[in-house]
Coordinates of C-alpha atoms and ligand atoms in Angstrom, one line a residue:
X1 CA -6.7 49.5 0.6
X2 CA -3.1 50.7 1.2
X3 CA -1.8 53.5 -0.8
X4 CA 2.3 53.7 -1.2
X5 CA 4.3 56.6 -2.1
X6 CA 7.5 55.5 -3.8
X7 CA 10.9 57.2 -4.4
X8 CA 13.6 56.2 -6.7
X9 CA 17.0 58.2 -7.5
X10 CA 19.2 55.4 -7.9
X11 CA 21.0 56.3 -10.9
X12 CA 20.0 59.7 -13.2
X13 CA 15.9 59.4 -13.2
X14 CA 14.4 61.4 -10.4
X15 CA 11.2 59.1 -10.1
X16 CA 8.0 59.5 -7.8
X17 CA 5.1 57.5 -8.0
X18 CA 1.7 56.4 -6.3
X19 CA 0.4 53.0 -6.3
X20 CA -2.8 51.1 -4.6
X21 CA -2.1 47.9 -3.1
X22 CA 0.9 47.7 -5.2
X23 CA -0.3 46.5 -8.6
X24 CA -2.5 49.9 -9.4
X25 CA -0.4 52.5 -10.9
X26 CA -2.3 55.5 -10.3
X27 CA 0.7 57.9 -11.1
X28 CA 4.6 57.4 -12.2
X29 CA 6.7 60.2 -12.7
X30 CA 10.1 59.5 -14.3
X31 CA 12.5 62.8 -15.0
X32 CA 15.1 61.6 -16.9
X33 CA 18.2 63.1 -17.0
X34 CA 19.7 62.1 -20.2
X35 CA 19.9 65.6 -21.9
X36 CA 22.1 66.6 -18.6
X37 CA 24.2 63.8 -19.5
X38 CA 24.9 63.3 -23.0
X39 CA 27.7 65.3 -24.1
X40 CA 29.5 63.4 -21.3
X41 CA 28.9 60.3 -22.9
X42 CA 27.7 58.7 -19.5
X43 CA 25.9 59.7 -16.0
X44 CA 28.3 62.1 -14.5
X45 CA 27.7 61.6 -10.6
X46 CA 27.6 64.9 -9.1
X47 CA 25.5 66.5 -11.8
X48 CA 23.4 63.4 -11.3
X49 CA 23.0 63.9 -7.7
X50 CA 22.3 67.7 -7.7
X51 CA 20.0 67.3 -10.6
X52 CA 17.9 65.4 -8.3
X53 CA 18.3 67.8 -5.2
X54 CA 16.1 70.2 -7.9
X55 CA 13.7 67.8 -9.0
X56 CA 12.7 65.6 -6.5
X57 CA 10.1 67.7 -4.8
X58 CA 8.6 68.9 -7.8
X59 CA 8.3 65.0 -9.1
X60 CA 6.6 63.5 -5.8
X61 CA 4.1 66.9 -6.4
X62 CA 3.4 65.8 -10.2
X63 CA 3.1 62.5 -8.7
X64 CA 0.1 63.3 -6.3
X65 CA -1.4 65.5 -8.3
X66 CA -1.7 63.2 -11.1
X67 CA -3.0 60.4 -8.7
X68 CA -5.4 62.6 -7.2
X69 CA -4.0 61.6 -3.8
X70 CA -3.2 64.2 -0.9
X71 CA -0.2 63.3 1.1
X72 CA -2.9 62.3 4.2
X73 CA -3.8 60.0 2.2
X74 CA -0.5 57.9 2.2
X75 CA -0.4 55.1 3.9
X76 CA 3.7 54.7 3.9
X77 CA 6.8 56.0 2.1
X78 CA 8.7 53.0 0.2
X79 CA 12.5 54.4 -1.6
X80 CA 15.3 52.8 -3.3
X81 CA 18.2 53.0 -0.7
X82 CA 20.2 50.6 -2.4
X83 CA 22.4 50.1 -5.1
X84 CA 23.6 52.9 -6.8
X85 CA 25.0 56.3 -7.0
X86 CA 25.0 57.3 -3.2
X87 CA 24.9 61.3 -3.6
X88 CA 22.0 60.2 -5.4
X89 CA 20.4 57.6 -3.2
X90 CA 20.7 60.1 -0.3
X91 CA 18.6 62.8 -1.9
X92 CA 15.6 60.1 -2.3
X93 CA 16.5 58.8 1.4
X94 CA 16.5 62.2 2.7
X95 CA 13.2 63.1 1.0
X96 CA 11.6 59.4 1.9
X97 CA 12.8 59.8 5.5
X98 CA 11.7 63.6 6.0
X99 CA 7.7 62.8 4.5
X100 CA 7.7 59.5 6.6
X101 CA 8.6 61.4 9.8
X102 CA 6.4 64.8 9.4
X103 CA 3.5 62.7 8.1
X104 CA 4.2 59.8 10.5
X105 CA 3.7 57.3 8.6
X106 CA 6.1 54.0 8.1
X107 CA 9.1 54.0 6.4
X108 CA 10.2 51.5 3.5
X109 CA 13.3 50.5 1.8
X110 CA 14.1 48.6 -0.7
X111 CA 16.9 47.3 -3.0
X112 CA 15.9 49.1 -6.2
X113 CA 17.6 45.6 -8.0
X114 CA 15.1 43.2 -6.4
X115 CA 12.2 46.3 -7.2
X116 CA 12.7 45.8 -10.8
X117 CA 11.6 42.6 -10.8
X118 CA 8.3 43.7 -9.3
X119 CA 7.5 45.3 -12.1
X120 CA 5.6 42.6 -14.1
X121 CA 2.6 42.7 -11.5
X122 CA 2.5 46.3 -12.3
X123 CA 0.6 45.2 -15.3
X124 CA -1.5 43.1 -13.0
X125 CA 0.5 39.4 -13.4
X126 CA 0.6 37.5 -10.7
X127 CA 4.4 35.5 -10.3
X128 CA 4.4 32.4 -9.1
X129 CA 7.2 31.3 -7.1
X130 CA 9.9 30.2 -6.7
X131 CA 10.6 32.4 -9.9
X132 CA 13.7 32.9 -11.4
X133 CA 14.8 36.5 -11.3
X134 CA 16.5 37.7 -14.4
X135 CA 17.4 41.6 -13.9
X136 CA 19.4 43.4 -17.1
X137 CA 19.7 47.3 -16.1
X138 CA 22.5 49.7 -17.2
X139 CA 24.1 48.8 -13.9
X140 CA 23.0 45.6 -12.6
X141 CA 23.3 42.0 -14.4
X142 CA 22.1 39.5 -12.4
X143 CA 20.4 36.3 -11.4
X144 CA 18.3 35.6 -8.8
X145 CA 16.5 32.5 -7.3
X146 CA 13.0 34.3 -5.9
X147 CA 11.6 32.4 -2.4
X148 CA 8.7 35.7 -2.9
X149 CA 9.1 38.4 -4.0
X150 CA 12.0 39.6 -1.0
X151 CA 13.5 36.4 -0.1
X152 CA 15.8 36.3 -2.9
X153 CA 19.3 34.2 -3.2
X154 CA 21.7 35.9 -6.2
X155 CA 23.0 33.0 -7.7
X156 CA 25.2 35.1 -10.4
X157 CA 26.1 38.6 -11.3
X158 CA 28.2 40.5 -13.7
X159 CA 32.4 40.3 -12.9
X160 CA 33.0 43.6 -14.8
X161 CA 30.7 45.7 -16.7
X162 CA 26.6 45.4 -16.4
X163 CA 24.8 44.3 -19.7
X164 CA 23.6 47.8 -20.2
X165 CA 27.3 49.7 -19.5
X166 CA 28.2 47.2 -22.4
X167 CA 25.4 48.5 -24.8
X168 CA 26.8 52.1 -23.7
X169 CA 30.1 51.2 -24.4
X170 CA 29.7 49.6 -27.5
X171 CA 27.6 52.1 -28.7
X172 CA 30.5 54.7 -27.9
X173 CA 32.9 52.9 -29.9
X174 CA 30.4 53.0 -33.0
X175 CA 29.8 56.7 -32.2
X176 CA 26.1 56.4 -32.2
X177 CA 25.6 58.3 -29.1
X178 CA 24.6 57.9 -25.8
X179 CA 22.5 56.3 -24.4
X180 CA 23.4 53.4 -26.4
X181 CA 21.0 50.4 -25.6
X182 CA 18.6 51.8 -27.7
X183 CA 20.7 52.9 -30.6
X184 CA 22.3 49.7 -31.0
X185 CA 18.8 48.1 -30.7
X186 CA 17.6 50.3 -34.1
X187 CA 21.1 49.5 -35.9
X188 CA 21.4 46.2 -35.3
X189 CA 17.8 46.0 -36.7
X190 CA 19.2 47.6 -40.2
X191 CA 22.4 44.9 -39.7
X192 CA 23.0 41.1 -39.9
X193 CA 25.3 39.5 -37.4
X194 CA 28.0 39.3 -39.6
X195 CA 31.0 38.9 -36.9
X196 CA 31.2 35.9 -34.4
X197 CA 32.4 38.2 -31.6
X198 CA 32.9 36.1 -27.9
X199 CA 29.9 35.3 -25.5
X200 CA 32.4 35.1 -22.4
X201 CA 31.9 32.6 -19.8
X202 CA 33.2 32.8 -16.3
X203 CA 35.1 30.4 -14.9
X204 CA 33.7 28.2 -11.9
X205 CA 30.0 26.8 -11.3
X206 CA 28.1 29.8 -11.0
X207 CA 26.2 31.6 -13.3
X208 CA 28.0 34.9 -13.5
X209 CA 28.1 37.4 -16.4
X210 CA 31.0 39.2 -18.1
X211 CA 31.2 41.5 -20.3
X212 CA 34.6 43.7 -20.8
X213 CA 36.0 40.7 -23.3
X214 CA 33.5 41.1 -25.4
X215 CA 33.3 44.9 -25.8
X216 CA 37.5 45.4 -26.4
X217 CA 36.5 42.6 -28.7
X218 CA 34.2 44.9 -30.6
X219 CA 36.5 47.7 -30.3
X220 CA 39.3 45.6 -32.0
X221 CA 37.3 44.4 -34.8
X222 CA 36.3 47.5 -35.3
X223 CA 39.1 49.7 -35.0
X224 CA 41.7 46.8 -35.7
X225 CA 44.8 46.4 -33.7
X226 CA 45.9 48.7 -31.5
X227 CA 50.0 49.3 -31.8
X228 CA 51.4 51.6 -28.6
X229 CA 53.1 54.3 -29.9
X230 CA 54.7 56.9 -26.9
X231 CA 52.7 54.6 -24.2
X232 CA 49.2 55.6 -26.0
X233 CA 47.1 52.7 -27.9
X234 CA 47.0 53.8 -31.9
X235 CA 44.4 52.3 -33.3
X236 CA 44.8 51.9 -37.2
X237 CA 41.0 53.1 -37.9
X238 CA 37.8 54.4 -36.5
X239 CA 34.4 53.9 -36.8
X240 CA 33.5 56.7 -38.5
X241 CA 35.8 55.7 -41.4
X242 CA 33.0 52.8 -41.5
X243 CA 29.5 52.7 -43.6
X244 CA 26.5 52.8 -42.2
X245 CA 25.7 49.1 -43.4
X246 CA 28.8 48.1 -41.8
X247 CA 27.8 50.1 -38.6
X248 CA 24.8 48.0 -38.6
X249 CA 26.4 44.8 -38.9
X250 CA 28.6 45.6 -35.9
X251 CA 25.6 46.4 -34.0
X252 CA 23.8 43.4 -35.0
X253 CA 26.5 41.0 -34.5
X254 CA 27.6 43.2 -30.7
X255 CA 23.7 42.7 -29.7
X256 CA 23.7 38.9 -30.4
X257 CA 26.6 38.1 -28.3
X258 CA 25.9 39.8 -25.5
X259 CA 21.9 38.6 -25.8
X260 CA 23.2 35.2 -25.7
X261 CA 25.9 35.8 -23.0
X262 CA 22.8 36.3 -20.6
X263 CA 20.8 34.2 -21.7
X264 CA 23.6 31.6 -21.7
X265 CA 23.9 32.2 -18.0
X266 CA 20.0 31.7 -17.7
X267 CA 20.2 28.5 -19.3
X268 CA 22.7 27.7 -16.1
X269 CA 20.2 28.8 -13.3
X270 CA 17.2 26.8 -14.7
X271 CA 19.2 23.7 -15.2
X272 CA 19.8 23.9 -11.3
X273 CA 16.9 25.2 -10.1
X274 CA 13.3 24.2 -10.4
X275 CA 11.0 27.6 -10.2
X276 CA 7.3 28.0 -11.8
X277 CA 8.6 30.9 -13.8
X278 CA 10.7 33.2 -15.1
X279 CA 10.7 37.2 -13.8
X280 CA 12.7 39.8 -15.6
X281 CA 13.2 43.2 -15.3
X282 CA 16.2 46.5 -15.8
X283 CA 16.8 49.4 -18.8
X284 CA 17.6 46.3 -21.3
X285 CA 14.9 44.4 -21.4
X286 CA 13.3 47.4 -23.7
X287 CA 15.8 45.2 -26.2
X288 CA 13.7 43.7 -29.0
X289 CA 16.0 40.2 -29.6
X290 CA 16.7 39.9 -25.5
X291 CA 12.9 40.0 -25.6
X292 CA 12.3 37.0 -28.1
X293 CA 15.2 34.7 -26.7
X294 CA 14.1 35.2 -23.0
X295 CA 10.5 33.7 -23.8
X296 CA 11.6 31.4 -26.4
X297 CA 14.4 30.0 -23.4
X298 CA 11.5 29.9 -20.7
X299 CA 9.1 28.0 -23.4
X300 CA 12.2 25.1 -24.1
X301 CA 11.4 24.7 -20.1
X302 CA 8.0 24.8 -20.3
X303 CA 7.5 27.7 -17.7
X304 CA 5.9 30.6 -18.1
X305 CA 8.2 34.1 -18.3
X306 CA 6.9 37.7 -16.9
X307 CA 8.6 40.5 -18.8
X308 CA 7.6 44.5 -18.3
X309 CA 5.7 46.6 -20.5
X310 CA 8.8 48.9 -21.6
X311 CA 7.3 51.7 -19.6
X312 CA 8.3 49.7 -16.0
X313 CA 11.7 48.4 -17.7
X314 CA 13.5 51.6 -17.0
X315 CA 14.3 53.2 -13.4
X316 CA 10.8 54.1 -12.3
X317 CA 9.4 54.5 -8.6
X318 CA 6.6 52.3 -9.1
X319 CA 8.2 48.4 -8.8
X320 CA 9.7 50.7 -5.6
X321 CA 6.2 51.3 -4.6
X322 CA 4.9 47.8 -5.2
X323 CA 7.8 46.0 -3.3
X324 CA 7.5 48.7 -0.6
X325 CA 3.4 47.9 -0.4
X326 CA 5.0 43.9 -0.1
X327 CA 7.0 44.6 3.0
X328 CA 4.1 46.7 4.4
X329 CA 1.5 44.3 4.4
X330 CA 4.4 41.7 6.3
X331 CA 4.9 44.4 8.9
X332 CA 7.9 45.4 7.6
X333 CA 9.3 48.8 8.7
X334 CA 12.3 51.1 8.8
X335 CA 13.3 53.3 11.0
X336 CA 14.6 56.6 10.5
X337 CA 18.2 55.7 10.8
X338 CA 18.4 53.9 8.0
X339 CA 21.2 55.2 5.1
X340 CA 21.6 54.8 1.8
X341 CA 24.0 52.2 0.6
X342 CA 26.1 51.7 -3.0
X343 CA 25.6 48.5 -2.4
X344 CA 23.0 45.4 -2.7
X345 CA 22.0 41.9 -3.3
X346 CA 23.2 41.9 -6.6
X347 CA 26.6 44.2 -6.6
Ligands
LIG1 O1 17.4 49.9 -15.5 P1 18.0 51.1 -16.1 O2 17.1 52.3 -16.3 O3 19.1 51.7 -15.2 C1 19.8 51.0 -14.2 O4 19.2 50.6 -13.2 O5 21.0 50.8 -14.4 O6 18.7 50.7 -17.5 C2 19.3 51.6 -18.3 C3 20.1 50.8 -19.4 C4 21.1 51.7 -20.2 O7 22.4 51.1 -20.1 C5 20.5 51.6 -21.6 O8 21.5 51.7 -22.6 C6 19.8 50.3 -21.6 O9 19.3 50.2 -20.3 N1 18.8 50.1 -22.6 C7 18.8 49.2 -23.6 C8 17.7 49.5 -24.4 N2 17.0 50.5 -23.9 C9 17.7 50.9 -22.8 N3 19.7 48.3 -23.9 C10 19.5 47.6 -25.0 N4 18.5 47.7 -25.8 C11 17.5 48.7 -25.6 N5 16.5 48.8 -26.4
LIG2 ZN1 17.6 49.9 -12.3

């Protein structure tokens, strides 16, 4: 039995969590930031990264409390090191790196993008591979050809903005606050895709995602067409000059093209590549209709598809946990050198 502390502070949750032989969630602590965040309209970086210089040590306390584990009892450290925010990656790094070297105890890094799609055998699935990797997060869109569950080839990513930045955004430009994935989920419930808006393709053979076109398309339909007027864009209307049905339409009709544009781009990889199933993970798959078109694209393949419960679809330090109990059981182990990097497979 191996017991694995993980640390994630990728983005703006501060997240501890201990897990047994990396399927047992025995505690996951997840301090979300959003409140610190709002009135910005987005994470703000260095709020972000200070935020978590005050929680993190109270988090990994919650975190063994509520496991009923003492810190002798861990057998190794695992943290998100990479992608993301790096004042914020450095304050789980630092923590990760400072408990592996008092307790001496090995170390474990792992890029938090690849971590999220652990999180299906959180819930105790087993994934066959190869799998095919589908990760939708507010910063990450990507897809990944799975060898296991760290031998991973990115066969596309997002050009411009993730899927999730794109909810955000699109959200913004409906003013129905922040954050906006889940907003435009519960309007676009109320709404009926009224407005064929673009499901942008990339150019070239690879399965990469893009999603600016498609939001200034939303904000032009919306708004109408911008005239420059002393170098500024004048838009002739707003959104708030809208009703709520129409709100909801624009929601519904945002939410379908950008569900297909990924799912579109899913279509690619498993026309390619033959895997025994499909693995997603990231923020947006807590979306209701990316939900239904993921499984109902793995069923016209006949393979079977993993997605979280909702609870591991956000930025949690469990999936760190579970991939960091993965490398530990191959021998894998970090030394105390290691940094944290903006950078990973998928960015
Ligand atoms: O994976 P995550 O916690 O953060 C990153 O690793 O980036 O994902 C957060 C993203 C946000 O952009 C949020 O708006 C989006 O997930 N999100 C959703 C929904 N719930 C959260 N997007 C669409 N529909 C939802 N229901
Ligand atoms: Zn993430």
């Amino acid at each position: 039995m191996a017991l694995i502390l993980g640390i994630e502070t990728s983005c703006d949750e501060t997240a501890a969590a201990v897990v047994q032989d990396g399927c047992t969630v025995l505690s996951n602590i997840v301090a979300s930031q959003d409140s610190l965040h709002i009135e910005y309209g987005g994470v703000v970086p260095e709020i972000a990264s200070r935020a978590h210089l005050e929680r993190i040590l109270p988090v990994i306390e919650q975190a063994l409390e509520q496991s009923k584990t003492t810190l002798k009892e861990v057998d190794a450290i695992a943290v998100g090191n990479r992608p993301g925010l790096i004042g914020s990656l450095l304050v789980g790094v630092a923590a990760a790196k400072s408990l592996s070297w008092s307790l001496d105890i090995p170390l474990l890094t792992v890029d938090h993008v690849i971590a999220h799609l652990w999180a299906p055998r959180l819930d105790g699935i087993e994934i066959e591979y190869p799998a095919m990797g589908v990760v939708v997060s507010g910063g990450h869109t990507a897809l990944m050809l799975m060898h296991d569950p760290t031998q991973v080839e990115c066969l596309g990513k997002t050009i411009d903005d993730a899927a999730g930045e794109a909810f955000d955004k699109a959200a913004a430009i409906l003013h129905l606050g922040w954050p906006g994935g889940p907003k435009i989920d519960t309007a676009a419930a109320k709404g009926t895709p009224i407005h064929r808006l673009p499901r942008p393709k990339t150019k070239g053979d690879r399965p990469d995602f893009s999603f600016s076109g498609l939001k200034t398309a939303l904000l032009y339909g919306v708004r109408g067409n911008p005239t420059k007027q002393n170098g500024k864009s004048v838009f002739p209307r707003d959104a708030n000059e809208l009703s709520e049905s129409e709100i909801n339409d624009w929601a519904a009709s945002f939410q379908e093209a950008a569900v297909d544009t990924v799912i579109a781009g899913l279509h690619h990889a498993l026309a390619h590549h033959d895997v025994r199933c499909v693995v997603a993970g990231g923020g947006v798959l807590a979306n209701t209709l990316l939900r239904e078109k993921l499984n109902a694209t793995a069923t016209s393949y006949n393979i079977p598809i993993h997605l979280p419960d909702s609870l591991y679809c956000v930025d949690n330090a469990a999936m760190i946990a579970g991939l960091g109990y993965h490398l530990f059981t191959e021998g894998h182990r970090d030394s105390l050198h290691v940094t944290a990097s903006p950078r990973g497979i998928a960015s």
